[in-house]
Coordinates of C-alpha atoms (C1' of nucleotides) in Angstrom, one line a residue:
Chain A
M134 CA 180.1 173.9 119.5
P135 CA 177.9 170.8 119.3
R136 CA 177.5 168.7 122.4
F137 CA 179.2 165.7 120.9
N138 CA 181.6 165.1 118.1
V139 CA 179.5 165.0 115.0
E140 CA 182.4 163.7 112.9
P141 CA 181.7 159.9 113.3
I142 CA 178.0 160.6 112.7
R143 CA 178.6 162.5 109.5
R144 CA 181.1 160.0 108.2
R145 CA 178.6 157.2 108.7
Q146 CA 175.8 159.1 107.0
L147 CA 178.0 159.8 104.0
I148 CA 179.2 156.2 103.8
E149 CA 175.7 154.8 104.0
A150 CA 174.5 157.3 101.4
T151 CA 177.3 156.2 99.1
L152 CA 176.3 152.6 99.4
R153 CA 172.8 153.5 98.5
V154 CA 173.8 155.6 95.5
I155 CA 176.2 152.9 94.1
E156 CA 173.4 150.4 94.4
D157 CA 170.9 152.7 92.6
H158 CA 173.1 154.3 90.0
G159 CA 176.2 152.2 89.6
F160 CA 179.7 153.4 90.0
Q161 CA 179.6 155.8 87.0
G162 CA 176.4 157.3 88.3
T163 CA 177.9 157.9 91.8
T164 CA 178.4 161.6 92.0
I165 CA 179.0 164.0 94.9
G166 CA 175.8 165.6 94.0
R167 CA 173.8 162.4 94.4
I168 CA 175.6 161.4 97.5
S169 CA 174.8 164.7 99.2
A170 CA 171.2 164.5 98.1
A171 CA 170.9 161.0 99.5
S172 CA 172.5 162.0 102.8
G173 CA 170.6 165.3 103.1
L174 CA 173.9 167.1 103.5
S175 CA 175.7 169.5 101.2
V176 CA 178.3 168.8 98.6
G177 CA 181.0 170.6 100.5
I178 CA 180.8 168.3 103.4
V179 CA 182.5 165.4 101.5
S180 CA 185.7 167.3 101.0
H181 CA 185.5 168.4 104.6
Y182 CA 185.4 165.0 106.1
F183 CA 187.0 162.8 103.5
G184 CA 189.2 165.2 101.5
G185 CA 187.3 164.5 98.4
K186 CA 185.3 161.9 96.5
Q187 CA 188.2 159.4 96.3
G188 CA 188.6 159.5 100.0
L189 CA 184.9 158.8 100.6
L190 CA 185.0 155.8 98.2
E191 CA 188.0 154.3 99.9
A192 CA 186.4 154.8 103.3
T193 CA 183.3 153.0 102.0
M194 CA 185.4 150.1 100.9
R195 CA 187.1 150.0 104.3
H196 CA 183.7 150.1 105.9
L197 CA 182.6 146.9 104.1
L198 CA 185.8 145.1 105.0
T199 CA 185.3 146.1 108.7
E200 CA 181.8 144.8 108.7
L201 CA 182.9 141.6 107.1
R202 CA 185.5 141.2 109.8
N203 CA 183.0 141.9 112.6
D204 CA 180.6 139.4 111.2
M205 CA 183.4 136.8 111.1
R206 CA 184.3 137.5 114.7
R207 CA 180.7 137.4 115.9
F208 CA 180.1 134.0 114.2
M209 CA 183.4 132.6 115.5
A210 CA 182.4 133.5 119.0
D211 CA 179.0 131.9 118.8
Y212 CA 180.1 128.6 117.3
P213 CA 181.7 125.6 119.0
R214 CA 185.4 126.1 119.4
T215 CA 186.2 123.0 117.3
P216 CA 187.8 122.9 113.9
E217 CA 184.5 121.9 112.4
G218 CA 182.6 124.7 114.2
R219 CA 185.1 127.3 113.0
L220 CA 184.7 126.1 109.5
Q221 CA 181.0 126.5 109.7
A222 CA 181.4 129.9 111.2
I223 CA 183.6 131.0 108.3
V224 CA 181.1 129.9 105.7
D225 CA 178.1 131.3 107.5
A226 CA 179.8 134.7 108.2
N227 CA 180.6 135.1 104.5
F228 CA 177.0 134.7 103.5
S229 CA 175.4 136.8 106.2
G230 CA 174.8 140.4 106.9
V231 CA 176.5 143.0 104.8
Q232 CA 177.8 140.4 102.3
T233 CA 174.3 139.3 101.4
Q234 CA 172.7 142.6 100.8
S235 CA 172.7 143.4 97.1
K236 CA 173.4 146.9 98.2
S237 CA 176.9 145.8 99.0
A238 CA 177.3 143.2 96.3
R239 CA 177.8 145.7 93.5
T240 CA 180.2 147.7 95.7
W241 CA 182.3 144.7 96.4
L242 CA 182.8 144.0 92.7
I243 CA 183.7 147.6 92.1
F244 CA 186.1 147.4 95.1
W245 CA 187.8 144.4 93.5
S246 CA 188.0 146.0 90.1
Q247 CA 189.4 149.2 91.5
A248 CA 191.9 147.5 93.8
A249 CA 194.3 147.0 90.9
H250 CA 194.7 150.7 90.6
S251 CA 194.8 151.9 94.1
P252 CA 197.7 150.5 96.2
D253 CA 195.7 151.3 99.3
L254 CA 192.8 149.2 98.2
A255 CA 195.1 146.5 96.9
R256 CA 196.6 146.2 100.3
L257 CA 193.2 145.9 102.0
Q258 CA 192.1 143.3 99.6
R259 CA 195.3 141.3 100.2
V260 CA 195.0 141.4 103.9
N261 CA 191.4 140.2 103.6
E262 CA 192.4 137.4 101.3
R263 CA 195.2 136.3 103.6
R264 CA 193.0 136.4 106.7
L265 CA 190.4 134.1 105.2
Y266 CA 193.1 131.7 103.9
S267 CA 194.9 131.5 107.2
N268 CA 191.6 131.0 109.1
L269 CA 190.9 128.1 106.9
V270 CA 194.3 126.6 107.2
H271 CA 194.2 126.9 110.9
S272 CA 190.9 125.0 111.1
L273 CA 191.8 122.4 108.6
R274 CA 195.1 121.4 110.0
P275 CA 193.7 119.2 112.7
L276 CA 191.4 117.5 110.3
L277 CA 193.5 116.7 107.3
P278 CA 196.9 115.2 106.4
A279 CA 199.4 118.0 106.1
H280 CA 199.8 117.7 102.3
A281 CA 196.1 118.3 101.7
V282 CA 195.6 121.4 103.9
S283 CA 196.8 124.1 101.6
G284 CA 194.9 123.0 98.5
T285 CA 191.7 122.4 100.5
A286 CA 191.9 125.9 102.0
H287 CA 192.4 127.5 98.6
T288 CA 189.5 125.5 97.3
I289 CA 187.1 126.5 100.0
A290 CA 188.2 130.1 99.7
A291 CA 187.6 130.0 95.9
M292 CA 184.2 128.3 96.5
I293 CA 183.1 131.0 98.9
D294 CA 184.1 133.7 96.6
G295 CA 182.6 132.0 93.6
F296 CA 179.2 131.3 95.3
W297 CA 179.2 134.8 96.6
L298 CA 179.7 136.2 93.2
R299 CA 177.1 134.0 91.6
T300 CA 174.6 134.8 94.4
A301 CA 175.2 138.5 94.0
L302 CA 174.9 138.5 90.2
S303 CA 172.0 136.1 89.7
E304 CA 169.3 138.0 91.4
G305 CA 167.6 135.2 93.2
R306 CA 168.4 132.4 90.9
I307 CA 171.0 131.1 93.4
G308 CA 170.1 131.7 97.0
H309 CA 172.7 132.0 99.7
T310 CA 171.0 129.2 101.6
Q311 CA 171.9 126.9 98.8
A312 CA 175.4 128.4 98.6
V313 CA 176.0 127.7 102.3
E314 CA 174.7 124.2 102.0
L315 CA 177.0 123.4 99.1
C316 CA 180.0 124.9 100.7
K317 CA 179.4 122.9 103.8
A318 CA 178.8 119.8 101.8
Y319 CA 182.2 120.2 100.1
I320 CA 183.9 120.7 103.4
D321 CA 182.4 117.5 104.8
Q322 CA 183.4 115.6 101.7
A323 CA 186.9 117.0 101.8
I324 CA 187.4 116.1 105.4
H325 CA 186.1 112.5 104.9
A326 CA 188.1 112.0 101.8
G327 CA 191.2 113.3 103.4
A328 CA 190.7 111.5 106.7
E329 CA 190.7 108.1 104.9
H330 CA 194.3 108.6 103.9
E331 CA 195.8 109.5 107.3
P332 CA 194.1 111.4 110.1
T333 CA 196.5 114.2 110.8
D334 CA 199.7 115.3 112.3
T335 CA 199.7 115.0 116.1
Y336 CA 199.2 118.4 117.6
P337 CA 195.5 118.8 117.1
A338 CA 194.3 120.7 120.2
Q339 CA 197.3 122.8 121.0
S340 CA 196.4 123.4 124.7
G341 CA 193.9 126.2 124.3
A342 CA 193.0 128.7 121.7
T343 CA 196.0 130.3 120.1
R344 CA 195.2 134.0 120.5
Chain B
M234 CA 185.3 153.0 48.3
P235 CA 188.1 150.9 49.9
R236 CA 188.8 147.5 48.4
F237 CA 187.3 145.6 51.3
N238 CA 184.9 146.5 54.0
V239 CA 186.9 148.3 56.6
E240 CA 184.2 148.1 59.2
P241 CA 185.2 144.8 60.9
I242 CA 188.8 145.9 60.9
R243 CA 188.0 149.2 62.6
R244 CA 185.7 147.6 65.0
R245 CA 188.3 145.1 66.1
Q246 CA 191.0 147.9 66.4
L247 CA 188.7 149.9 68.7
I248 CA 187.7 146.9 70.8
E249 CA 191.3 145.9 71.3
A250 CA 192.3 149.5 72.1
T251 CA 189.5 149.6 74.7
L252 CA 190.8 146.5 76.4
R253 CA 194.2 148.0 76.5
V254 CA 193.0 151.3 78.0
I255 CA 190.8 149.6 80.6
E256 CA 193.8 147.6 81.7
D257 CA 196.0 150.6 81.9
H258 CA 193.7 153.2 83.3
G259 CA 190.8 151.4 84.9
F260 CA 187.2 152.0 84.0
Q261 CA 187.0 155.5 85.2
G262 CA 190.1 156.4 83.1
T263 CA 188.7 154.9 80.0
T264 CA 187.9 157.9 77.8
I265 CA 187.2 158.2 74.1
G266 CA 190.3 160.3 73.9
R267 CA 192.5 157.6 75.2
I268 CA 190.8 154.9 73.2
S269 CA 191.4 156.9 70.0
A270 CA 195.0 157.6 70.9
A271 CA 195.6 153.8 71.7
S272 CA 194.0 152.8 68.4
G273 CA 195.6 155.5 66.3
L274 CA 192.2 156.6 65.1
S275 CA 190.3 159.7 65.7
V276 CA 187.7 160.4 68.4
G277 CA 184.9 160.7 65.9
I278 CA 185.2 157.2 64.7
V279 CA 183.8 155.7 67.8
S280 CA 180.4 157.3 67.3
H281 CA 180.6 156.3 63.7
Y282 CA 181.0 152.6 64.3
F283 CA 179.5 152.1 67.7
G284 CA 177.1 154.9 68.1
G285 CA 178.9 156.2 71.1
K286 CA 181.1 155.1 74.1
Q287 CA 178.4 152.9 75.6
G288 CA 178.1 151.0 72.4
L289 CA 181.8 150.4 72.2
L290 CA 181.9 149.2 75.8
E291 CA 179.0 146.7 75.3
A292 CA 180.7 145.5 72.1
T293 CA 183.9 144.9 74.1
M294 CA 182.0 142.8 76.7
R295 CA 180.4 140.9 73.9
H296 CA 183.8 140.3 72.4
L297 CA 185.1 138.7 75.7
L298 CA 182.0 136.4 75.9
T299 CA 182.5 135.4 72.3
E300 CA 186.2 134.5 72.8
L301 CA 185.3 132.5 75.9
R302 CA 182.8 130.6 73.9
N303 CA 185.3 130.0 71.1
D304 CA 187.9 128.7 73.6
M305 CA 185.3 126.4 75.1
R306 CA 184.4 124.9 71.7
R307 CA 188.0 124.5 70.7
F308 CA 188.8 122.6 73.9
M309 CA 185.7 120.5 73.7
A310 CA 186.7 119.5 70.2
D311 CA 190.2 118.5 71.2
Y312 CA 189.4 116.5 74.3
P313 CA 188.1 112.9 74.4
R314 CA 184.4 112.7 74.0
T315 CA 183.8 111.2 77.4
P316 CA 182.1 112.9 80.3
E317 CA 185.5 113.1 82.1
G318 CA 187.1 114.6 79.0
R319 CA 184.4 117.2 78.7
L320 CA 184.8 118.2 82.3
Q321 CA 188.5 118.6 81.8
A322 CA 187.9 120.7 78.7
I323 CA 185.5 123.0 80.6
V324 CA 188.0 123.6 83.3
D325 CA 190.9 124.2 81.0
A326 CA 189.0 126.5 78.7
N327 CA 188.0 128.7 81.6
F328 CA 191.6 129.2 82.5
S329 CA 193.1 129.7 79.1
G330 CA 193.4 132.3 76.5
V331 CA 191.5 135.5 77.0
Q332 CA 190.4 134.6 80.4
T333 CA 193.9 134.4 81.8
Q334 CA 195.3 137.6 80.5
S335 CA 195.2 140.3 83.1
K336 CA 194.2 142.6 80.3
S337 CA 190.8 140.9 80.4
A338 CA 190.5 140.3 84.1
R339 CA 189.7 143.8 85.1
T340 CA 187.3 144.1 82.2
W341 CA 185.4 141.0 83.3
L342 CA 184.9 142.4 86.8
I343 CA 183.7 145.6 85.3
F344 CA 181.4 143.7 83.0
W345 CA 179.9 141.9 86.0
S346 CA 179.4 145.0 88.0
Q347 CA 177.8 146.8 85.1
A348 CA 175.6 144.0 84.2
A349 CA 173.1 144.9 86.9
H350 CA 172.4 148.2 85.3
S351 CA 172.3 147.3 81.6
P352 CA 169.6 144.8 80.7
D353 CA 171.6 144.0 77.6
L354 CA 174.6 143.0 79.6
A355 CA 172.6 141.2 82.2
R356 CA 171.1 139.0 79.5
L357 CA 174.6 138.1 78.1
Q358 CA 175.8 137.3 81.6
R359 CA 172.8 135.1 82.2
V360 CA 173.2 133.2 79.0
N361 CA 176.9 132.6 79.8
E362 CA 176.1 131.4 83.3
R363 CA 173.4 129.0 82.0
R364 CA 175.7 127.6 79.3
L365 CA 178.4 126.7 81.8
Y366 CA 175.9 125.2 84.1
S367 CA 174.2 123.0 81.5
N368 CA 177.5 121.9 80.1
L369 CA 178.4 120.7 83.5
V370 CA 175.1 119.0 84.2
H371 CA 175.3 117.2 80.9
S372 CA 178.8 115.9 81.6
L373 CA 178.0 115.0 85.2
R374 CA 174.8 113.1 84.6
P375 CA 176.5 109.8 83.5
L376 CA 178.9 110.0 86.4
L377 CA 176.8 110.7 89.4
P378 CA 173.5 109.7 91.0
A379 CA 170.7 112.0 89.8
H380 CA 170.3 113.8 93.2
A381 CA 173.9 114.8 93.2
V382 CA 174.2 116.3 89.8
S383 CA 172.8 119.7 90.2
G384 CA 174.6 120.6 93.4
T385 CA 177.9 119.4 92.0
A386 CA 177.4 121.4 88.9
H387 CA 176.8 124.5 90.9
T388 CA 179.8 123.8 93.0
I389 CA 182.1 123.4 90.1
A390 CA 180.8 126.5 88.5
A391 CA 181.3 128.5 91.6
M392 CA 184.8 127.1 92.0
I393 CA 185.8 128.0 88.5
D394 CA 184.5 131.6 89.0
G395 CA 186.1 131.8 92.5
F396 CA 189.5 130.6 91.3
W397 CA 189.3 132.8 88.3
L398 CA 188.5 135.8 90.5
R399 CA 191.4 135.0 92.9
T400 CA 193.8 134.4 90.1
A401 CA 192.9 137.7 88.5
L402 CA 193.1 139.6 91.7
S403 CA 196.2 138.1 93.4
E404 CA 198.7 139.1 90.8
G405 CA 200.7 135.9 90.7
R406 CA 200.1 134.7 94.2
I407 CA 197.7 132.1 92.8
G408 CA 198.6 130.7 89.4
H409 CA 196.1 129.3 87.0
T410 CA 198.0 126.1 86.9
Q411 CA 197.2 125.6 90.5
A412 CA 193.7 126.7 90.0
V413 CA 193.2 124.1 87.2
E414 CA 194.7 121.4 89.4
L415 CA 192.5 122.1 92.3
C416 CA 189.4 122.3 90.2
K417 CA 190.2 118.9 88.6
A418 CA 191.0 117.5 92.0
Y419 CA 187.6 118.5 93.3
I420 CA 185.9 116.9 90.3
D421 CA 187.7 113.6 90.8
Q422 CA 186.8 113.7 94.5
A423 CA 183.1 114.5 93.7
I424 CA 182.9 111.7 91.1
H425 CA 184.4 109.1 93.4
A426 CA 182.4 110.2 96.4
G427 CA 179.2 110.1 94.4
A428 CA 180.0 106.9 92.6
E429 CA 180.1 105.0 95.9
H430 CA 176.4 105.7 96.5
E431 CA 175.1 104.6 93.1
P432 CA 176.6 104.8 89.7
T433 CA 174.0 106.6 87.6
D434 CA 170.8 106.4 85.7
T435 CA 171.0 104.3 82.6
Y436 CA 171.3 106.5 79.5
P437 CA 174.9 107.3 79.6
A438 CA 176.1 107.4 75.9
Q439 CA 173.0 108.7 74.2
S440 CA 173.9 107.4 70.7
G441 CA 176.3 110.1 69.6
A442 CA 177.0 113.7 70.6
T443 CA 173.9 115.7 71.0
R444 CA 174.7 118.6 68.7
Chain C
dT158 C1' 167.2 185.7 131.6
dT159 C1' 169.1 188.1 127.7
dC160 C1' 172.3 189.0 124.3
dA161 C1' 176.6 190.0 121.9
dG162 C1' 180.6 187.3 121.0
dT163 C1' 183.2 183.2 119.7
dT164 C1' 184.0 179.2 117.4
dG165 C1' 183.4 175.2 114.8
dA166 C1' 180.2 173.1 111.4
dT167 C1' 177.8 173.5 107.1
dT168 C1' 176.3 175.5 103.0
dG169 C1' 176.0 176.0 97.9
dA170 C1' 177.1 179.3 94.1
dA171 C1' 181.0 179.9 91.3
dC172 C1' 184.9 178.1 88.9
dG173 C1' 187.7 175.3 86.1
dT174 C1' 188.3 170.9 84.2
dT175 C1' 187.2 166.9 81.7
dC176 C1' 184.7 164.5 78.5
dA177 C1' 181.4 162.6 74.9
dT178 C1' 179.3 164.1 71.0
dT179 C1' 178.7 166.4 66.7
dC180 C1' 179.4 167.7 62.0
dA181 C1' 181.6 170.6 58.4
dA182 C1' 185.9 169.9 56.3
dT183 C1' 189.3 166.8 54.6
dT184 C1' 191.4 162.7 52.8
dA185 C1' 191.4 158.3 50.4
dT186 C1' 189.6 155.2 46.9
dT187 C1' 187.7 154.0 42.6
Chain D
dA232 C1' 184.5 163.5 39.7
dA233 C1' 182.0 160.9 43.0
dT234 C1' 181.5 158.5 47.1
dA235 C1' 182.9 156.5 51.3
dA236 C1' 185.8 157.0 55.3
dT237 C1' 187.9 159.8 58.6
dT238 C1' 189.3 163.8 61.1
dG239 C1' 189.4 167.0 65.0
dA240 C1' 188.0 171.6 66.5
dA241 C1' 183.9 173.3 68.6
dT242 C1' 180.2 172.7 71.8
dG243 C1' 177.8 172.1 75.8
dA244 C1' 176.8 169.2 79.6
dA245 C1' 178.4 167.2 83.9
dC246 C1' 181.2 167.0 87.7
dG247 C1' 184.6 167.7 91.7
dT248 C1' 186.5 171.2 94.3
dT249 C1' 186.8 175.5 96.6
dC250 C1' 185.8 179.0 99.9
dA251 C1' 183.4 183.2 101.4
dA252 C1' 179.2 183.4 103.7
dT253 C1' 175.9 181.5 106.9
dC254 C1' 174.3 178.9 110.6
dA255 C1' 174.1 176.7 115.1
dA256 C1' 175.7 175.9 119.7
dC257 C1' 177.6 177.7 123.5
dT258 C1' 179.9 181.2 126.7
dG259 C1' 180.0 184.6 129.9
dA260 C1' 179.0 189.4 131.0
dA261 C1' 175.2 192.4 132.1

DNA sequence: TTCAGTTGATTGAACGTTCATTCAATTATT
DNA sequence: AATAATTGAATGAACGTTCAATCAACTGAA
C-alpha cells in the first residue's frame, strides 16, 4: 500500500500528458498509446483511472475549465472591488495562464467542437458561458443605463472569445497584449458612450459584495 | 463516356455528404463508410476523386471558404458603395448563408483546430483572416483618424468571430439577428467616437472602386 | 532484522473491432 | 467493342479495451 493516495497524482499526470499529445499530434493523433508514452505510464492505467479514453478526454476538458475559473477568481481577488476593476480582471483572466498557452488553445477548440455531441461537455460549456455573461452584467449594471447592459455584456463576451480565437490561431500575428488592450479600449468606449445618455439606475453599491 | 464530365457533380455530392456526416456524427464519427452511405456512392469513389479521406476533408474546408467569399462578394455588390455600406455588407455576409447553418458551424471549428497541423489549411485560414482584415481597414480609413483604424478593424474582426462562435455553440440562445445588431451597434459607436477626434485623412473616395 | 503474506497498483501482450485503402470485376455510355 | 466510371469484398494497419500476471509497499510473526 503506498503511503499516500496516488490517484490524484496519476490523474494529473495523465491529463497533462493528454494536453501535450493533443498539442503535438492533434485530436486525431491522440491515442492511448501516445498518452501512455508521454506520461511514462502504461496503457492500462487510463481505463483504470478514467474508465477509458473518452473519460480521460472529458476530464481534460474539465481541467481546463477549472483552471479558467481559478484564474478568474485569482484576478478578481487582486483587483480593486469596483465595477471597472472587475471588468479589467475579467479581461485579464481570460488572456492569462492556461488560456494563453498554445498547448491549451487547440484543446479548447476541440472541446467546443465536441461539445455538441457530448451532453456532458455541452453542459460544462453552457455553465462557463453563463458565468462569464453574468459576471459582465453584474459589473456593467452600475455603469450603464439598464437598456444597454445586456447588449454590452454580450458584445464584450464575444470580443473576448473572438480575440482569444484569433490569438490562438494566428501564431504570434496577434499578441494577447494587443487583445487585452483592445478589449479594454472597447469597454472604456462603451462606458463613456453609455454614460452620456443616463448614468444608471440607483442601486450602484449594494451595501457590500453580493456573495 | 458520359455525356458530360461527371467529376464536378461527384465532387459536390461527396462534399455535401461530408458536411452532413460531420454535422450528424462529429469529426471522429466521419468515416468513409458513412460518407459513401450519405452520398449514395461507393467507398472506392472517394479515393478516385480526392485521393483519400484527407483530400476530401481539405476540399470540404476549401468549399466552405469559397462559399464565404461568394457570400461576401454578393453582399458587397448589393450594398451602397460607401464605407458604411461596405461595413454593413461585411457583417451581414458573415452571418448569412453557409456561415449560419449549424451544418457548417461544427465543420468550421474543426477546420480551425485542424489548421495548426495542416500547412495547407493554415494557409487558407491565414488568407481568409487577412482578407477580412484588409476589407475592414479599407472601409474604415475614410471614417476614422489613421491611428484608430487598425485597432478598430481588429476589434470588429474579433467581434464577428466571437459572435459567430457563440451563435454556433449556443444552439439558439444567441440568434444571429442579435449578433448582427450588436456588431453594427459597435461599428456606429466606433465611428462616432472616432469622428469626434478628427475626421480622417483626405483621400476618401479614391476615384472609383479599387478593383 | 528478516521474511512470508497481503493487498492494492501497474503492466503490457492478446484480442476484437473499426477503418481507409486497394484493385479486380462490373456496369454504363458511346 | 471500347472506354470511362463505379463498385465493394478483401486486406492490413491502427487502436481501445481487457485481464491475468507482476510489482511494490507494507504488516506482523519469528
